[in-house]
Structure formats: C-alpha cells, structure tokens
Coordinates of C-alpha atoms and ligand atoms in Angstrom, one line a residue:
X1 CA -13.1 -12.7 -9.1
X2 CA -12.0 -10.3 -6.4
X3 CA -15.3 -8.7 -5.5
X4 CA -15.4 -8.0 -1.8
X5 CA -11.6 -8.1 -1.4
X6 CA -9.5 -5.1 -0.5
X7 CA -6.1 -4.4 -1.9
X8 CA -3.5 -1.9 -0.8
X9 CA -1.1 -1.1 -3.6
X10 CA 1.9 1.0 -2.4
X11 CA 3.4 3.5 -4.8
X12 CA 0.3 3.3 -7.1
X13 CA 0.0 6.9 -8.2
X14 CA 2.1 6.0 -11.3
X15 CA 3.8 3.3 -13.3
X16 CA 3.7 -0.4 -12.3
X17 CA 1.7 0.2 -9.1
X18 CA -1.1 2.0 -11.0
X19 CA -1.1 -0.8 -13.6
X20 CA -1.5 -3.5 -10.9
X21 CA -4.1 -1.4 -9.1
X22 CA -6.1 -1.2 -12.3
X23 CA -5.8 -4.9 -13.0
X24 CA -7.1 -5.8 -9.5
X25 CA -9.8 -3.2 -9.7
X26 CA -11.0 -4.7 -13.0
X27 CA -11.5 -8.0 -11.1
X28 CA -13.7 -6.2 -8.6
X29 CA -11.3 -5.4 -5.7
X30 CA -11.6 -2.3 -3.6
X31 CA -8.3 -0.4 -3.9
X32 CA -6.3 1.7 -1.5
X33 CA -3.9 3.8 -3.6
X34 CA -0.7 5.3 -2.1
X35 CA 2.1 7.4 -3.4
X36 CA 3.1 11.0 -4.2
X37 CA 2.2 13.5 -7.0
X38 CA -1.1 13.8 -8.7
X39 CA -3.7 11.7 -6.9
X40 CA -6.9 12.7 -8.7
X41 CA -6.2 11.2 -12.1
X42 CA -5.1 7.7 -10.8
X43 CA -8.1 7.7 -8.5
X44 CA -10.4 8.5 -11.4
X45 CA -8.8 5.8 -13.6
X46 CA -9.3 3.2 -10.9
X47 CA -12.8 4.3 -10.1
X48 CA -13.8 4.2 -13.8
X49 CA -13.3 0.4 -13.5
X50 CA -16.2 0.3 -11.0
X51 CA -13.9 -0.1 -8.0
X52 CA -14.3 1.6 -4.6
X53 CA -11.1 3.6 -4.3
X54 CA -9.4 5.1 -1.2
X55 CA -6.1 6.8 -0.9
X56 CA -3.5 7.2 1.9
X57 CA -0.5 9.4 1.4
X58 CA 1.8 7.4 3.7
X59 CA 5.5 8.0 3.1
X60 CA 6.7 4.5 2.8
X61 CA 10.0 5.3 4.4
X62 CA 8.2 5.9 7.7
X63 CA 6.9 3.0 9.8
X64 CA 4.3 5.2 11.6
X65 CA 2.9 6.3 8.3
X66 CA 2.6 2.7 7.1
X67 CA 0.8 1.8 10.3
X68 CA -1.7 4.7 9.7
X69 CA -2.2 3.5 6.1
X70 CA -3.1 -0.1 7.2
X71 CA -5.4 1.3 9.9
X72 CA -7.1 3.5 7.3
X73 CA -7.7 0.4 5.1
X74 CA -9.1 -1.5 8.1
X75 CA -11.5 1.3 9.1
X76 CA -12.5 2.2 5.5
X77 CA -12.9 -1.2 4.0
X78 CA -12.9 -3.6 6.9
X79 CA -9.5 -5.2 6.3
X80 CA -6.7 -5.9 3.8
X81 CA -6.9 -9.1 1.7
X82 CA -4.2 -8.2 -0.8
X83 CA -1.1 -6.3 -0.2
X84 CA 1.1 -5.2 -3.1
X85 CA 4.5 -3.9 -1.9
X86 CA 5.4 -1.8 -5.0
X87 CA 6.7 1.6 -3.9
X88 CA 10.3 2.1 -5.0
X89 CA 13.0 4.5 -5.9
X90 CA 16.3 4.3 -7.7
X91 CA 19.7 6.0 -7.3
X92 CA 22.6 5.3 -9.6
X93 CA 26.3 5.7 -8.4
X94 CA 29.3 3.6 -7.8
X95 CA 29.6 2.2 -4.2
X96 CA 32.5 4.5 -3.3
X97 CA 30.5 7.5 -4.4
X98 CA 27.0 6.4 -3.2
X99 CA 25.5 9.1 -0.9
X100 CA 24.8 7.5 2.5
X101 CA 21.4 9.2 2.7
X102 CA 20.4 7.7 -0.7
X103 CA 21.4 4.3 0.5
X104 CA 19.2 4.7 3.6
X105 CA 16.3 6.0 1.5
X106 CA 16.5 3.1 -1.0
X107 CA 16.7 0.5 1.7
X108 CA 13.8 2.1 3.6
X109 CA 11.4 2.5 0.7
X110 CA 12.3 -0.5 -1.4
X111 CA 12.8 -3.1 1.4
X112 CA 11.9 -2.1 5.0
X113 CA 8.5 -0.7 3.9
X114 CA 7.5 -4.2 2.7
X115 CA 8.5 -5.7 6.0
X116 CA 6.4 -3.2 7.9
X117 CA 3.3 -3.4 5.7
X118 CA 3.6 -7.2 5.7
X119 CA 3.9 -7.6 9.5
X120 CA 0.9 -5.2 9.9
X121 CA -1.5 -7.0 7.5
X122 CA -0.6 -10.6 8.2
X123 CA -2.6 -11.1 11.4
X124 CA -5.9 -10.0 9.6
X125 CA -5.1 -12.3 6.7
X126 CA -4.3 -15.2 9.0
X127 CA -7.5 -14.7 10.9
X128 CA -9.5 -15.0 7.6
X129 CA -7.2 -17.8 6.3
X130 CA -6.9 -15.9 2.9
X131 CA -4.5 -13.4 1.8
X132 CA -2.1 -12.5 -1.0
X133 CA 1.1 -10.6 -0.6
X134 CA 2.8 -9.6 -3.8
X135 CA 6.2 -8.0 -3.7
X136 CA 7.3 -6.0 -6.7
X137 CA 11.0 -6.9 -6.7
X138 CA 13.0 -6.7 -10.0
X139 CA 15.4 -8.7 -12.1
X140 CA 17.7 -6.9 -9.7
X141 CA 16.4 -9.2 -7.1
X142 CA 18.0 -12.1 -9.1
X143 CA 21.1 -10.5 -10.7
X144 CA 23.2 -7.4 -10.3
X145 CA 24.0 -4.3 -12.4
X146 CA 26.9 -1.9 -11.8
X147 CA 26.1 1.4 -10.0
X148 CA 22.9 0.1 -8.4
X149 CA 24.2 -1.3 -5.0
X150 CA 21.3 -0.1 -2.8
X151 CA 18.6 -1.1 -5.3
X152 CA 20.1 -4.5 -6.0
X153 CA 20.6 -5.1 -2.2
X154 CA 17.0 -4.1 -1.5
X155 CA 15.6 -6.2 -4.3
X156 CA 17.6 -9.3 -3.3
X157 CA 16.4 -8.6 0.2
X158 CA 12.7 -8.4 -0.8
X159 CA 13.1 -11.8 -2.6
X160 CA 14.4 -13.2 0.7
X161 CA 11.5 -11.6 2.6
X162 CA 9.1 -13.1 0.1
X163 CA 10.4 -16.7 0.7
X164 CA 10.3 -16.4 4.5
X165 CA 6.8 -14.9 4.5
X166 CA 5.6 -17.7 2.1
X167 CA 7.2 -20.4 4.3
X168 CA 5.8 -19.1 7.6
X169 CA 2.3 -19.2 6.1
X170 CA 2.7 -22.2 3.9
X171 CA 0.0 -24.3 5.5
X172 CA -2.6 -21.5 5.3
X173 CA -4.5 -19.6 2.7
X174 CA -2.0 -16.8 2.8
X175 CA 0.5 -16.7 0.0
X176 CA 3.5 -14.4 -0.7
X177 CA 5.2 -14.1 -4.1
X178 CA 7.5 -11.7 -5.9
X179 CA 7.3 -10.2 -9.4
X180 CA 10.7 -9.5 -11.0
X181 CA 10.2 -7.2 -14.0
X182 CA 13.0 -6.3 -16.5
X183 CA 12.7 -2.8 -18.1
X184 CA 9.3 -1.2 -17.8
X185 CA 8.9 2.3 -19.3
X186 CA 7.8 4.3 -16.3
X187 CA 9.0 7.6 -14.9
X188 CA 11.6 5.7 -12.9
X189 CA 13.2 4.3 -16.1
X190 CA 12.5 7.4 -18.2
X191 CA 14.9 9.3 -15.9
X192 CA 17.6 6.7 -16.7
X193 CA 16.9 7.0 -20.4
X194 CA 17.2 10.8 -20.2
X195 CA 20.5 10.6 -18.3
X196 CA 21.9 8.2 -20.9
X197 CA 20.8 10.5 -23.7
X198 CA 22.3 13.6 -22.2
X199 CA 25.6 11.8 -21.0
X200 CA 26.2 10.5 -24.5
X201 CA 24.7 13.4 -26.5
X202 CA 22.3 11.0 -28.3
X203 CA 18.6 11.1 -29.0
X204 CA 16.0 9.6 -26.5
X205 CA 15.1 7.0 -29.1
X206 CA 18.7 5.9 -29.4
X207 CA 19.2 5.9 -25.7
X208 CA 16.1 3.7 -25.3
X209 CA 17.4 1.2 -27.9
X210 CA 20.8 1.1 -26.2
X211 CA 19.2 0.5 -22.7
X212 CA 17.1 -2.4 -24.0
X213 CA 19.9 -3.8 -26.1
X214 CA 22.3 -4.0 -23.2
X215 CA 20.2 -6.3 -21.1
X216 CA 16.8 -7.3 -22.5
X217 CA 17.0 -9.9 -25.4
X218 CA 13.3 -9.2 -26.5
X219 CA 14.2 -5.5 -27.1
X220 CA 10.8 -4.7 -25.7
X221 CA 9.6 -3.1 -22.5
X222 CA 7.4 -5.2 -20.2
X223 CA 4.1 -3.2 -19.6
X224 CA 2.3 -2.4 -16.3
X225 CA -0.7 -4.1 -17.8
X226 CA 1.3 -7.4 -18.3
X227 CA 2.5 -7.1 -14.7
X228 CA -1.1 -6.5 -13.6
X229 CA -2.0 -9.8 -15.3
X230 CA 0.6 -11.7 -13.2
X231 CA -0.7 -10.1 -10.0
X232 CA -4.2 -11.2 -10.9
X233 CA -3.0 -14.7 -11.5
X234 CA -1.4 -14.8 -8.0
X235 CA -4.8 -13.7 -6.6
X236 CA -6.7 -16.3 -8.5
X237 CA -7.6 -19.8 -7.3
X238 CA -4.9 -21.2 -9.7
X239 CA -2.4 -19.3 -7.6
X240 CA -3.4 -21.1 -4.3
X241 CA -0.3 -23.1 -4.0
X242 CA 2.2 -20.8 -5.7
X243 CA 4.4 -19.9 -2.7
X244 CA 7.6 -18.0 -2.4
X245 CA 8.4 -17.6 -6.1
X246 CA 10.4 -14.8 -7.7
X247 CA 8.7 -14.7 -11.1
X248 CA 10.6 -12.8 -13.7
X249 CA 8.9 -11.0 -16.6
X250 CA 12.0 -9.7 -18.2
X251 CA 12.1 -10.3 -21.9
X252 CA 14.8 -13.0 -21.3
X253 CA 17.2 -10.8 -19.2
X254 CA 17.9 -13.4 -16.6
X255 CA 17.8 -16.4 -19.1
X256 CA 21.3 -15.3 -20.3
Ligands
NAD301 P1 7.4 5.0 -10.6 O1 8.5 6.1 -10.3 O2 6.6 5.2 -11.8 O3 6.5 4.8 -9.4 C1 6.9 4.8 -8.1 C2 5.8 5.0 -7.2 O4 6.2 4.9 -5.8 C3 5.1 6.3 -7.4 O5 3.7 6.2 -7.1 C4 5.7 7.2 -6.2 O6 4.9 8.3 -5.8 C5 5.8 6.1 -5.2 N1 6.8 6.5 -4.1 C6 8.1 6.8 -4.2 N2 8.6 7.1 -3.0 C7 7.6 6.8 -2.1 C8 7.5 6.9 -0.7 N3 8.6 7.3 0.0 N4 6.3 6.6 -0.1 C9 5.2 6.3 -0.9 N5 5.3 6.2 -2.2 C10 6.4 6.5 -2.8 O7 8.3 3.7 -10.7 P2 7.9 2.2 -11.3 O8 8.9 2.0 -12.3 O9 6.5 2.1 -11.5 O10 8.4 1.3 -10.0 C11 7.5 0.6 -9.2 C12 8.2 -0.5 -8.6 O11 8.6 -1.4 -9.6 C13 9.5 -0.2 -7.8 O12 9.6 -1.0 -6.7 C14 10.6 -0.5 -8.8 O13 11.8 -0.8 -8.2 C15 10.0 -1.7 -9.5 N6 10.6 -2.0 -10.8 C16 10.5 -1.1 -11.8 C17 11.1 -1.5 -13.0 C18 11.1 -0.6 -14.2 O14 11.8 -0.9 -15.2 N7 10.4 0.5 -14.2 C19 11.7 -2.7 -13.2 C20 11.7 -3.6 -12.1 C21 11.2 -3.2 -10.9

C-alpha cells in the first residue's frame, strides 16, 4: 500500500517508534530511522521487511539537527511523504522539585521537535498534495497524572499542534492525527516499573500489576505492533478524511 512513499519516524531505534517503522515498512514504505543507542539491529529488523532503510542521528532537541535529517531524507529518498513524530522522554517529579533543565528537555524533545519537523516537511507534502503526519502523543495528551508536569504539558501541546496542522491543510491531501497510547511496555515505561519496585521493595511483576491496575482497566499493555496498525490505518485510503483526531489506544484509561 505504501510502496514508493518515504517515512521519517523519529525516535525509532526502540519501542513504539520501531514498532511503527516496522508496520510502515511492511506496507512497502522506505524508512528513515532516527534515535540513539544501537542502530544496527533496528536497521536490520526494518530491512528484513524488504524496505529501503536510512538512518539519521539527529538530536531532536536541536532544530538544526532536525533540518539536517529532513534534508537527508530529501536527498536520499527524494522527499518525505509520512512523518511520525514519536521521539520522547519522561521525567517524574513534583512541580516544585522539577529540575528546570529537565522541563526544557522534555518540552524540546516531546513537543518543539514535532513543530520543527512538521514545518520542514509540510511544503513538500503540500506540493504533492499527499502527506501523513502522525504525532505520537499519549493519554497524557488528554488527561493528567501527578509528577508528570512537563510530559503532560508537552503531550497536551502536541494534541493542539495536531489539530491546527490538520485544520490548516484540511482541503488538501495532507492529514495530521495523533495517537494516544496508554501503557506500552518499552524502555521508557520499564524505568517507571523498576523505580516503583525499588521504592516499595516489591517484585517487578507486582510493580507491573500495580502500574496497570492504577490506570488501565484492561490490565494489559498496548503493544508497538497495535500502534503500528493504527499508523498504517491513518496512511491508508480509509484515513483520507480523518483529520485532527487524538485517538486513544489505552485499554479504557480515558473512558473512566
Ligand atoms: P523509548 O524510550 O523506547 O523510545 C524513545 C525513542 O526516542 C528512542 O529511540 C530514543 O533513542 C529516542 N530519543 C530520545 N531522546 C531523543 C532525542 N533527543 N533525539 C532523538 N531521539 C531521541 O520510548 P517509547 O515508550 O517507545 O516512547 C515513544 C513515544 O511514545 C514517546 O513520545 C512517548 O512519550 C510516547 N508514549 C509512550 C508510552 C509508553 O507507555 N511507553 C505511552 C504513551 C506515549
């Protein structure tokens, strides 16, 4: 379905981004991976699906790096048809104790990076009259949780950016939508499970049960594969007139 299209997926060396990159690759898209850590295995996993794979190591907190990444996609693959703004970090502390540099980093990586990547790819999408921008927000784009001020502010912000981008392009073939996952067991969440287990002196299994039980009625994690399926839907012809939604996939978290 996506043969000949090129997707940039930010923060795709692990977790949700890698799951979405693989789902788009399985539909035939060329993929530009981005993110830190091991690059060879994610590259190999995506290439095994028959996709052409590139990589750019842009630090998503740096606008000049984001510009270089989009330029790389343009010169390597001839343009960007799908942009998945996924890179994100978490920091947990009460507002009065929240380190200022952590606030700035969360806002830069989880919110401003999406603005920069979006503004840079839009002209090319508008010229082709086809494009898909998918912002990986969170249930925290819809509701709050204590000790996550920067994250919740950034995720509410990216839902707002999604709506405005969708509206400004509403009469064109360029759509913009957000995905709002509940808990997904990735390294970002594993750190929170580990912290809970050590703070309370309980096992990882008990900490996981507690984490899910507090918020997610299904008591199940959403998987990167399921989120990849939603991203593919947004890119499909059935998604042509889906514009500006913040679609939760959260085991009932925000239904409460
Ligand atoms: P993860 O830690 O597994 O992956 C994060 C990715 O972002 C990695 O590839 C990492 O290298 C990359 N990254 C981090 N800082 C970066 C930077 N400055 N520049 C470039 N890349 C950077 O996390 P994840 O859980 O897969 O999270 C992905 C997205 O999904 C995030 O936006 C997160 O907020 C969102 N999300 C996660 C969950 C969850 O439960 N895991 C739930 C809702 C939303």
